Amino acid sequence: MASLLTLLAEQRRSIISILSIFLLSSLFLFLLSTNFDRFSLASFSTNTISSSSSSSPSPSSISASRKELNSSLPTPPPPPPPPPAQPDTPPVSVSEQDEGEGEGNEVFDFKWKICTVWKGLQTSDYIPCLDNIKAIKALQSRRHMEHRERHCPSPPPKCLVALPRGYRDPLPWPRSRDMIWYNNVPHPKLAEYKKDQNWVRVSGNFLVFPGGGTQFKDGVRKYIDFIEQILPAVEWGRHTRVVLDVGCGVASFGGYLLDKNVITMSLAPKDEHEAQIQFALERGIPAILSVIGTQKLPFPDNSFDMLHCARCRVHWDANGGRPLLELNRVLRPGGVFVWSATPVYRKDEQDRTTWKAMVDLTNSMCWKTVVKSKESNGIGVVIYQKPVSNSCYFERKATDPPLCPKKDLPIIPWYSPLDDCISQINQKEPVEWPVPWPDRLQTVRSSLVPEENLITDTTHWKEIVSNIYLTDLGINWSSIRNVMDFNAGFGGFAAALIDMPLWVMNVVPASGPDTLPIIYNRGLIGVYHDWCESFNTYPRTYDLLHSSNLFGNTTRCDVIQIITEMDRILRPGKWIFLEESLDILKKVRPVFLSLHYKATIVKSQFLVCQKSFWRPDNIQKGS
């Protein structure tokens, strides 16, 4: 019996061994067959793609652009060791947020931190290209306001600005024109410095703007009416639509011109008039930081209907008259320059000297003095008009300043030095004033773009705005006042919003097609800019940032840098709309989520982001 059991056990072990060998052999054959199939399929796919790309370049160009996007979103290097009080910022995955259409589960693992700034600056007001103290200290000269010009750090920062203590949602328009929350822009120096001129006053929790100014002794409304009274051809809001206010102060001139259907680009440097442009934008008035120093303003030739300066402290005849020659460049032929300053109406020696220099310079530029008059309060104004042809230039006895060489095509003025010559007027096509506003918005007389292209673009944006932006995104549009379009094209997005109580800063990338002249011809405003650098504005100055096909065309710089800049200039609680390919939207969405934004893909074409009040914890004292 024992021998029988031993025999059966040995047979069972033999059967198990045979079965094991059989199963292992089957598994090996299966794996070999699978790998062969995979290898064959990969070879087939590679050959198919290669043959397709040789017959049609379009797919390969699309693939290349996507590879460029992937390379522009690298994994950032580890940040420096944080201070002990700063906890790690946890990665935010898509699963932690409401998922939209086609959204994956990618994670952008990056530790955001608050920007470190030089002593004397506040992180809550940081403007990278204007607050580069190291570059400013290295300047060889400040004679021509070089220290107020752009000096961008390299590489651009990937850090966040802090919030002022007590920051809250801005007051709605039009209430904001007259008062803003003090804690949002906690800078009282200008109220003290200009207390006798009614620029701004501190009143409890508010900064109040009475509508006064150095030259507006009876209020800015009466000053505006006075200009039209002495020159009825101004015809606010029909003939005169687009204005540049140089040295704008707190931008009350532009703020009250909005009542006349006039859109004003208010411009001033970041100087000892603390936070004047920040006040303007917090009030809901279009404004930008800039200076007429050694470089051209970021505007096209022949773009503004009117230029205005009320005690703007610019020495127009300095540096060979280059500042006034720059105004001549951006003024539309037949447009006017309104100058209200002490040399116009005072008779002391310094004012007489300045006035004589201005008379000589304007005569040499063929500017005609249309009217010179005084208000009842003694404030004087002179209005000059630019010629509509080159004939006067050729008839001058003296050729100083000389005429600039003719340009076949306009050159985008980005980091371009000021001219020391007079820009010639293009006589290849008739010089015509735009049709009256509001017809001007839809009627552009320009050889730059066929009319049908403009009509198509206008129709496209009307449909997107009315059928998607205003209805499908759940946005509280009544809280939106300051809007920026990062890649404005012909200004179609701004045109589609024209009936809403908001304004749009149309930005045309300096490296792209030059469509900004068309935007100005339509009666809208905008600037040139390079989005690989920071914009000339304070933090938290816009309610809505809009971009169409910007990221797909940006290969020169890190997309994270652009998103960092978006975060800097966007107000907490406000929105970003991106229109891009679905692949790009999936790439950038995790970056916004890491900033604690709500971010949802809509219709596989749009990314809608809402900024929170979240900031990292390494905030410096005094921010």
mmCIF file of C-alpha atoms in Angstrom, residues 229-536:
data_model
loop_
_atom_site.group_PDB
_atom_site.id
_atom_site.type_symbol
_atom_site.label_atom_id
_atom_site.label_comp_id
_atom_site.label_asym_id
_atom_site.label_seq_id
_atom_site.Cartn_x
_atom_site.Cartn_y
_atom_site.Cartn_z
ATOM 1 C CA GLN A 229 -16.696 126.214 -27.029
ATOM 2 C CA ILE A 230 -13.497 127.789 -28.395
ATOM 3 C CA LEU A 231 -13.194 125.166 -31.170
ATOM 4 C CA PRO A 232 -16.653 123.800 -32.112
ATOM 5 C CA ALA A 233 -15.070 121.602 -34.813
ATOM 6 C CA VAL A 234 -13.855 119.360 -31.990
ATOM 7 C CA GLU A 235 -17.423 117.970 -31.817
ATOM 8 C CA TRP A 236 -16.816 115.561 -28.950
ATOM 9 C CA GLY A 237 -17.949 111.987 -29.550
ATOM 10 C CA ARG A 238 -18.499 112.307 -33.301
ATOM 11 C CA HIS A 239 -15.561 114.045 -34.981
ATOM 12 C CA THR A 240 -13.222 113.582 -32.009
ATOM 13 C CA ARG A 241 -13.338 110.032 -30.694
ATOM 14 C CA VAL A 242 -9.787 108.892 -29.730
ATOM 15 C CA VAL A 243 -7.622 111.093 -27.468
ATOM 16 C CA LEU A 244 -4.152 110.778 -25.907
ATOM 17 C CA ASP A 245 -3.784 112.625 -22.590
ATOM 18 C CA VAL A 246 -0.073 113.080 -21.825
ATOM 19 C CA GLY A 247 0.818 113.542 -18.151
ATOM 20 C CA CYS A 248 -2.742 112.695 -17.198
ATOM 21 C CA GLY A 249 -2.502 112.833 -13.395
ATOM 22 C CA VAL A 250 -5.370 110.754 -11.978
ATOM 23 C CA ALA A 251 -7.040 110.762 -15.439
ATOM 24 C CA SER A 252 -10.089 112.857 -14.602
ATOM 25 C CA PHE A 253 -9.943 114.457 -18.077
ATOM 26 C CA GLY A 254 -10.298 111.047 -19.737
ATOM 27 C CA GLY A 255 -12.775 109.851 -17.130
ATOM 28 C CA TYR A 256 -15.258 112.642 -17.826
ATOM 29 C CA LEU A 257 -14.754 112.553 -21.599
ATOM 30 C CA LEU A 258 -16.385 109.111 -21.464
ATOM 31 C CA ASP A 259 -19.678 110.977 -20.950
ATOM 32 C CA LYS A 260 -19.078 112.466 -24.416
ATOM 33 C CA ASN A 261 -18.467 109.079 -26.115
ATOM 34 C CA VAL A 262 -14.747 109.848 -26.276
ATOM 35 C CA ILE A 263 -12.213 107.144 -25.390
ATOM 36 C CA THR A 264 -8.954 108.528 -23.950
ATOM 37 C CA MET A 265 -5.620 106.814 -23.516
ATOM 38 C CA SER A 266 -4.395 108.435 -20.297
ATOM 39 C CA LEU A 267 -0.616 108.275 -20.037
ATOM 40 C CA ALA A 268 1.894 109.128 -17.316
ATOM 41 C CA PRO A 269 5.185 107.740 -15.986
ATOM 42 C CA LYS A 270 5.718 105.957 -12.711
ATOM 43 C CA ASP A 271 7.223 108.905 -10.854
ATOM 44 C CA GLU A 272 6.918 110.965 -7.685
ATOM 45 C CA HIS A 273 3.197 111.494 -8.368
ATOM 46 C CA GLU A 274 2.608 108.323 -6.430
ATOM 47 C CA ALA A 275 0.242 105.766 -7.985
ATOM 48 C CA GLN A 276 -1.528 108.208 -10.338
ATOM 49 C CA ILE A 277 -2.045 105.560 -13.058
ATOM 50 C CA GLN A 278 -3.010 103.013 -10.412
ATOM 51 C CA PHE A 279 -5.684 105.448 -9.210
ATOM 52 C CA ALA A 280 -6.916 105.894 -12.785
ATOM 53 C CA LEU A 281 -7.305 102.177 -13.455
ATOM 54 C CA GLU A 282 -8.879 101.514 -10.053
ATOM 55 C CA ARG A 283 -11.421 104.190 -11.017
ATOM 56 C CA GLY A 284 -12.193 102.280 -14.237
ATOM 57 C CA ILE A 285 -10.540 104.778 -16.612
ATOM 58 C CA PRO A 286 -8.257 103.631 -19.494
ATOM 59 C CA ALA A 287 -4.625 104.378 -18.628
ATOM 60 C CA ILE A 288 -1.076 103.140 -19.135
ATOM 61 C CA LEU A 289 2.357 103.817 -17.668
ATOM 62 C CA SER A 290 4.727 105.379 -20.189
ATOM 63 C CA VAL A 291 7.031 108.341 -20.694
ATOM 64 C CA ILE A 292 8.286 110.396 -23.622
ATOM 65 C CA GLY A 293 11.989 109.904 -22.928
ATOM 66 C CA THR A 294 14.343 108.407 -25.491
ATOM 67 C CA GLN A 295 12.005 105.831 -27.069
ATOM 68 C CA LYS A 296 8.851 105.994 -29.142
ATOM 69 C CA LEU A 297 5.469 105.488 -27.534
ATOM 70 C CA PRO A 298 3.864 102.066 -28.231
ATOM 71 C CA PHE A 299 1.255 103.528 -30.615
ATOM 72 C CA PRO A 300 0.975 103.559 -34.425
ATOM 73 C CA ASP A 301 1.658 106.541 -36.661
ATOM 74 C CA ASN A 302 -1.294 108.885 -37.277
ATOM 75 C CA SER A 303 -3.574 107.247 -34.717
ATOM 76 C CA PHE A 304 -5.036 109.864 -32.317
ATOM 77 C CA ASP A 305 -7.671 112.461 -33.207
ATOM 78 C CA MET A 306 -6.523 114.743 -30.401
ATOM 79 C CA LEU A 307 -3.530 115.082 -28.098
ATOM 80 C CA HIS A 308 -3.886 116.829 -24.748
ATOM 81 C CA CYS A 309 -1.455 118.155 -22.169
ATOM 82 C CA ALA A 310 -2.521 120.125 -19.081
ATOM 83 C CA ARG A 311 0.613 121.106 -17.157
ATOM 84 C CA CYS A 312 2.130 117.745 -18.084
ATOM 85 C CA ARG A 313 5.684 118.898 -17.295
ATOM 86 C CA VAL A 314 7.129 117.753 -20.636
ATOM 87 C CA HIS A 315 9.768 120.041 -22.151
ATOM 88 C CA TRP A 316 8.571 119.838 -25.737
ATOM 89 C CA ASP A 317 11.582 121.589 -27.258
ATOM 90 C CA ALA A 318 14.138 119.487 -25.362
ATOM 91 C CA ASN A 319 16.551 117.145 -27.117
ATOM 92 C CA GLY A 320 16.124 118.856 -30.475
ATOM 93 C CA GLY A 321 12.339 118.880 -30.170
ATOM 94 C CA ARG A 322 12.096 115.090 -30.158
ATOM 95 C CA PRO A 323 9.209 114.948 -27.620
ATOM 96 C CA LEU A 324 6.971 117.133 -29.805
ATOM 97 C CA LEU A 325 8.097 115.309 -32.956
ATOM 98 C CA GLU A 326 6.897 112.120 -31.288
ATOM 99 C CA LEU A 327 3.494 113.688 -30.658
ATOM 100 C CA ASN A 328 3.433 114.709 -34.319
ATOM 101 C CA ARG A 329 4.073 111.085 -35.299
ATOM 102 C CA VAL A 330 1.073 109.674 -33.410
ATOM 103 C CA LEU A 331 -1.318 112.562 -34.262
ATOM 104 C CA ARG A 332 -3.683 111.973 -37.160
ATOM 105 C CA PRO A 333 -3.275 114.417 -40.101
ATOM 106 C CA GLY A 334 -5.749 117.232 -39.405
ATOM 107 C CA GLY A 335 -5.807 116.326 -35.706
ATOM 108 C CA VAL A 336 -5.229 118.855 -32.930
ATOM 109 C CA PHE A 337 -2.964 119.283 -29.910
ATOM 110 C CA VAL A 338 -4.561 121.019 -26.913
ATOM 111 C CA TRP A 339 -1.906 122.535 -24.646
ATOM 112 C CA SER A 340 -2.848 124.149 -21.346
ATOM 113 C CA ALA A 341 0.223 125.363 -19.469
ATOM 114 C CA THR A 342 1.582 128.519 -17.837
ATOM 115 C CA PRO A 343 3.650 129.622 -20.880
ATOM 116 C CA VAL A 344 0.354 130.034 -22.750
ATOM 117 C CA TYR A 345 -0.960 132.746 -20.435
ATOM 118 C CA ARG A 346 1.731 133.931 -18.007
ATOM 119 C CA LYS A 347 4.290 136.614 -18.786
ATOM 120 C CA ASP A 348 7.259 135.957 -16.476
ATOM 121 C CA GLU A 349 10.655 135.485 -18.094
ATOM 122 C CA GLN A 350 10.792 131.691 -17.933
ATOM 123 C CA ASP A 351 7.290 131.298 -19.388
ATOM 124 C CA ARG A 352 8.086 133.800 -22.165
ATOM 125 C CA THR A 353 11.212 131.840 -23.059
ATOM 126 C CA THR A 354 9.299 128.547 -23.140
ATOM 127 C CA TRP A 355 6.516 130.081 -25.217
ATOM 128 C CA LYS A 356 8.949 131.468 -27.815
ATOM 129 C CA ALA A 357 10.636 128.057 -28.130
ATOM 130 C CA MET A 358 7.215 126.439 -28.627
ATOM 131 C CA VAL A 359 6.237 128.985 -31.290
ATOM 132 C CA ASP A 360 9.479 128.381 -33.209
ATOM 133 C CA LEU A 361 9.174 124.596 -33.013
ATOM 134 C CA THR A 362 5.510 124.370 -34.007
ATOM 135 C CA ASN A 363 6.085 126.750 -36.938
ATOM 136 C CA SER A 364 8.991 124.625 -38.157
ATOM 137 C CA MET A 365 6.688 121.557 -37.985
ATOM 138 C CA CYS A 366 3.950 123.338 -39.978
ATOM 139 C CA TRP A 367 1.510 123.161 -37.068
ATOM 140 C CA LYS A 368 -1.141 125.833 -37.375
ATOM 141 C CA THR A 369 -2.295 127.772 -34.303
ATOM 142 C CA VAL A 370 -6.070 127.368 -34.546
ATOM 143 C CA VAL A 371 -7.073 129.188 -31.364
ATOM 144 C CA LYS A 372 -5.526 130.666 -28.242
ATOM 145 C CA SER A 373 -7.898 131.626 -25.460
ATOM 146 C CA LYS A 374 -8.401 132.051 -21.707
ATOM 147 C CA GLU A 375 -11.094 130.738 -19.416
ATOM 148 C CA SER A 376 -12.799 133.170 -17.052
ATOM 149 C CA ASN A 377 -10.600 131.777 -14.262
ATOM 150 C CA GLY A 378 -7.478 132.915 -16.105
ATOM 151 C CA ILE A 379 -6.334 129.465 -17.322
ATOM 152 C CA GLY A 380 -5.152 129.655 -20.945
ATOM 153 C CA VAL A 381 -5.313 127.093 -23.748
ATOM 154 C CA VAL A 382 -3.709 127.003 -27.182
ATOM 155 C CA ILE A 383 -4.801 124.531 -29.875
ATOM 156 C CA TYR A 384 -2.512 123.532 -32.745
ATOM 157 C CA GLN A 385 -3.482 121.548 -35.853
ATOM 158 C CA LYS A 386 -1.312 119.142 -37.838
ATOM 159 C CA PRO A 387 -1.297 119.575 -41.652
ATOM 160 C CA VAL A 388 -3.017 117.092 -43.957
ATOM 161 C CA SER A 389 -0.302 117.025 -46.626
ATOM 162 C CA ASN A 390 3.465 117.361 -47.030
ATOM 163 C CA SER A 391 3.308 120.545 -49.118
ATOM 164 C CA CYS A 392 4.128 122.898 -46.219
ATOM 165 C CA TYR A 393 7.184 120.822 -45.323
ATOM 166 C CA PHE A 394 8.646 121.258 -48.803
ATOM 167 C CA GLU A 395 7.926 125.007 -48.786
ATOM 168 C CA ARG A 396 9.833 125.738 -45.562
ATOM 169 C CA LYS A 397 12.779 128.103 -45.855
ATOM 170 C CA ALA A 398 14.659 126.170 -43.182
ATOM 171 C CA THR A 399 14.736 122.396 -43.049
ATOM 172 C CA ASP A 400 15.243 121.976 -39.328
ATOM 173 C CA PRO A 401 13.893 119.577 -38.230
ATOM 174 C CA PRO A 402 14.342 117.638 -41.465
ATOM 175 C CA LEU A 403 11.824 115.273 -43.019
ATOM 176 C CA CYS A 404 12.163 111.600 -42.167
ATOM 177 C CA PRO A 405 12.840 109.257 -45.087
ATOM 178 C CA LYS A 406 9.730 107.787 -46.658
ATOM 179 C CA LYS A 407 8.648 104.383 -45.358
ATOM 180 C CA ASP A 408 7.021 101.845 -47.645
ATOM 181 C CA LEU A 409 5.467 100.178 -44.617
ATOM 182 C CA PRO A 410 5.104 101.423 -41.040
ATOM 183 C CA ILE A 411 7.645 100.077 -38.559
ATOM 184 C CA ILE A 412 6.193 98.908 -35.253
ATOM 185 C CA PRO A 413 7.554 101.267 -32.583
ATOM 186 C CA TRP A 414 8.830 98.834 -29.969
ATOM 187 C CA TYR A 415 12.026 99.924 -28.191
ATOM 188 C CA SER A 416 12.572 102.302 -31.121
ATOM 189 C CA PRO A 417 14.535 105.517 -30.507
ATOM 190 C CA LEU A 418 12.754 108.837 -30.928
ATOM 191 C CA ASP A 419 13.042 110.451 -34.340
ATOM 192 C CA ASP A 420 14.810 113.769 -34.784
ATOM 193 C CA CYS A 421 12.835 114.375 -37.962
ATOM 194 C CA ILE A 422 9.254 115.021 -39.099
ATOM 195 C CA SER A 423 7.276 111.942 -40.122
ATOM 196 C CA GLN A 424 6.007 112.384 -43.660
ATOM 197 C CA ILE A 425 2.314 111.985 -44.408
ATOM 198 C CA ASN A 426 1.499 109.080 -46.690
ATOM 199 C CA GLN A 427 0.134 110.621 -49.882
ATOM 200 C CA LYS A 428 -0.308 107.359 -51.787
ATOM 201 C CA GLU A 429 -3.956 107.308 -50.712
ATOM 202 C CA PRO A 430 -6.280 110.238 -49.934
ATOM 203 C CA VAL A 431 -5.956 111.611 -46.394
ATOM 204 C CA GLU A 432 -9.514 111.414 -45.085
ATOM 205 C CA TRP A 433 -10.833 111.886 -41.569
ATOM 206 C CA PRO A 434 -12.709 108.811 -40.296
ATOM 207 C CA VAL A 435 -16.481 108.875 -40.631
ATOM 208 C CA PRO A 436 -18.284 110.175 -37.513
ATOM 209 C CA TRP A 437 -18.667 107.930 -34.499
ATOM 210 C CA PRO A 438 -20.363 105.453 -34.070
ATOM 211 C CA ASP A 439 -20.426 104.622 -37.821
ATOM 212 C CA ARG A 440 -16.640 104.699 -37.659
ATOM 213 C CA LEU A 441 -16.603 101.399 -35.766
ATOM 214 C CA GLN A 442 -17.831 99.489 -38.813
ATOM 215 C CA THR A 443 -16.408 101.678 -41.623
ATOM 216 C CA VAL A 444 -12.642 101.642 -42.032
ATOM 217 C CA ARG A 445 -11.016 103.460 -44.918
ATOM 218 C CA SER A 446 -7.744 101.627 -45.201
ATOM 219 C CA SER A 447 -5.654 99.848 -47.787
ATOM 220 C CA LEU A 448 -4.279 97.676 -44.988
ATOM 221 C CA VAL A 449 -7.224 95.261 -44.945
ATOM 222 C CA PRO A 450 -9.960 94.335 -47.437
ATOM 223 C CA GLU A 451 -13.396 95.407 -46.238
ATOM 224 C CA GLU A 452 -14.724 91.855 -46.435
ATOM 225 C CA ASN A 453 -12.038 90.679 -43.976
ATOM 226 C CA LEU A 454 -13.166 93.237 -41.442
ATOM 227 C CA ILE A 455 -16.829 92.309 -41.945
ATOM 228 C CA THR A 456 -16.023 88.610 -41.477
ATOM 229 C CA ASP A 457 -14.017 89.299 -38.315
ATOM 230 C CA THR A 458 -16.750 91.532 -36.886
ATOM 231 C CA THR A 459 -19.448 88.938 -37.558
ATOM 232 C CA HIS A 460 -17.312 86.181 -36.039
ATOM 233 C CA TRP A 461 -16.812 88.033 -32.753
ATOM 234 C CA LYS A 462 -20.407 89.191 -32.513
ATOM 235 C CA GLU A 463 -21.515 85.563 -32.680
ATOM 236 C CA ILE A 464 -18.981 84.349 -30.109
ATOM 237 C CA VAL A 465 -19.755 87.162 -27.664
ATOM 238 C CA SER A 466 -23.551 86.966 -27.964
ATOM 239 C CA ASN A 467 -23.869 83.168 -28.192
ATOM 240 C CA ILE A 468 -21.132 82.053 -25.780
ATOM 241 C CA TYR A 469 -19.442 84.749 -23.693
ATOM 242 C CA LEU A 470 -22.612 86.519 -22.577
ATOM 243 C CA THR A 471 -24.797 83.438 -22.135
ATOM 244 C CA ASP A 472 -22.904 80.187 -21.567
ATOM 245 C CA LEU A 473 -20.131 81.040 -19.120
ATOM 246 C CA GLY A 474 -22.026 82.164 -16.014
ATOM 247 C CA ILE A 475 -20.079 85.434 -15.767
ATOM 248 C CA ASN A 476 -21.390 88.414 -13.814
ATOM 249 C CA TRP A 477 -20.743 91.011 -16.525
ATOM 250 C CA SER A 478 -21.976 93.862 -14.326
ATOM 251 C CA SER A 479 -18.754 93.469 -12.286
ATOM 252 C CA ILE A 480 -16.494 93.836 -15.346
ATOM 253 C CA ARG A 481 -15.148 97.270 -16.238
ATOM 254 C CA ASN A 482 -11.473 97.062 -17.348
ATOM 255 C CA VAL A 483 -10.874 94.510 -20.117
ATOM 256 C CA MET A 484 -7.697 93.562 -21.970
ATOM 257 C CA ASP A 485 -7.490 91.614 -25.228
ATOM 258 C CA PHE A 486 -4.025 90.006 -25.380
ATOM 259 C CA ASN A 487 -4.096 89.340 -29.136
ATOM 260 C CA ALA A 488 -6.605 91.833 -30.490
ATOM 261 C CA GLY A 489 -6.391 91.353 -34.256
ATOM 262 C CA PHE A 490 -8.771 93.864 -35.851
ATOM 263 C CA GLY A 491 -10.418 94.717 -32.513
ATOM 264 C CA GLY A 492 -13.480 92.561 -33.228
ATOM 265 C CA PHE A 493 -13.825 91.397 -29.626
ATOM 266 C CA ALA A 494 -13.839 94.999 -28.366
ATOM 267 C CA ALA A 495 -16.284 96.042 -31.088
ATOM 268 C CA ALA A 496 -18.694 93.276 -30.052
ATOM 269 C CA LEU A 497 -18.723 94.662 -26.484
ATOM 270 C CA ILE A 498 -19.119 98.322 -27.478
ATOM 271 C CA ASP A 499 -22.621 98.727 -26.007
ATOM 272 C CA MET A 500 -21.602 97.450 -22.575
ATOM 273 C CA PRO A 501 -20.378 99.749 -19.732
ATOM 274 C CA LEU A 502 -16.752 98.656 -20.074
ATOM 275 C CA TRP A 503 -13.649 99.464 -22.130
ATOM 276 C CA VAL A 504 -11.047 97.261 -23.826
ATOM 277 C CA MET A 505 -7.286 97.716 -24.033
ATOM 278 C CA ASN A 506 -6.484 96.106 -27.402
ATOM 279 C CA VAL A 507 -2.962 94.668 -27.380
ATOM 280 C CA VAL A 508 -1.240 93.802 -30.660
ATOM 281 C CA PRO A 509 1.893 91.643 -30.240
ATOM 282 C CA ALA A 510 4.938 93.550 -31.492
ATOM 283 C CA SER A 511 6.200 90.482 -33.358
ATOM 284 C CA GLY A 512 2.912 89.806 -35.186
ATOM 285 C CA PRO A 513 0.856 91.402 -37.961
ATOM 286 C CA ASP A 514 0.428 95.137 -37.468
ATOM 287 C CA THR A 515 -3.325 95.571 -37.075
ATOM 288 C CA LEU A 516 -3.225 98.364 -34.486
ATOM 289 C CA PRO A 517 -3.731 101.192 -37.054
ATOM 290 C CA ILE A 518 -7.027 99.539 -38.026
ATOM 291 C CA ILE A 519 -8.091 99.402 -34.371
ATOM 292 C CA TYR A 520 -7.507 103.150 -34.005
ATOM 293 C CA ASN A 521 -9.258 103.862 -37.302
ATOM 294 C CA ARG A 522 -12.289 102.083 -35.847
ATOM 295 C CA GLY A 523 -12.330 104.464 -32.869
ATOM 296 C CA LEU A 524 -10.842 102.017 -30.349
ATOM 297 C CA ILE A 525 -7.600 102.151 -28.358
ATOM 298 C CA GLY A 526 -4.652 99.817 -27.878
ATOM 299 C CA VAL A 527 -0.889 99.357 -27.638
ATOM 300 C CA TYR A 528 1.927 97.240 -28.993
ATOM 301 C CA HIS A 529 3.495 94.782 -26.561
ATOM 302 C CA ASP A 530 5.730 91.724 -26.340
ATOM 303 C CA TRP A 531 4.150 89.143 -24.044
ATOM 304 C CA CYS A 532 7.559 87.681 -23.245
ATOM 305 C CA GLU A 533 7.841 90.756 -20.978
ATOM 306 C CA SER A 534 5.650 92.346 -18.342
ATOM 307 C CA PHE A 535 3.039 94.950 -19.291
ATOM 308 C CA ASN A 536 3.256 98.599 -18.203
#
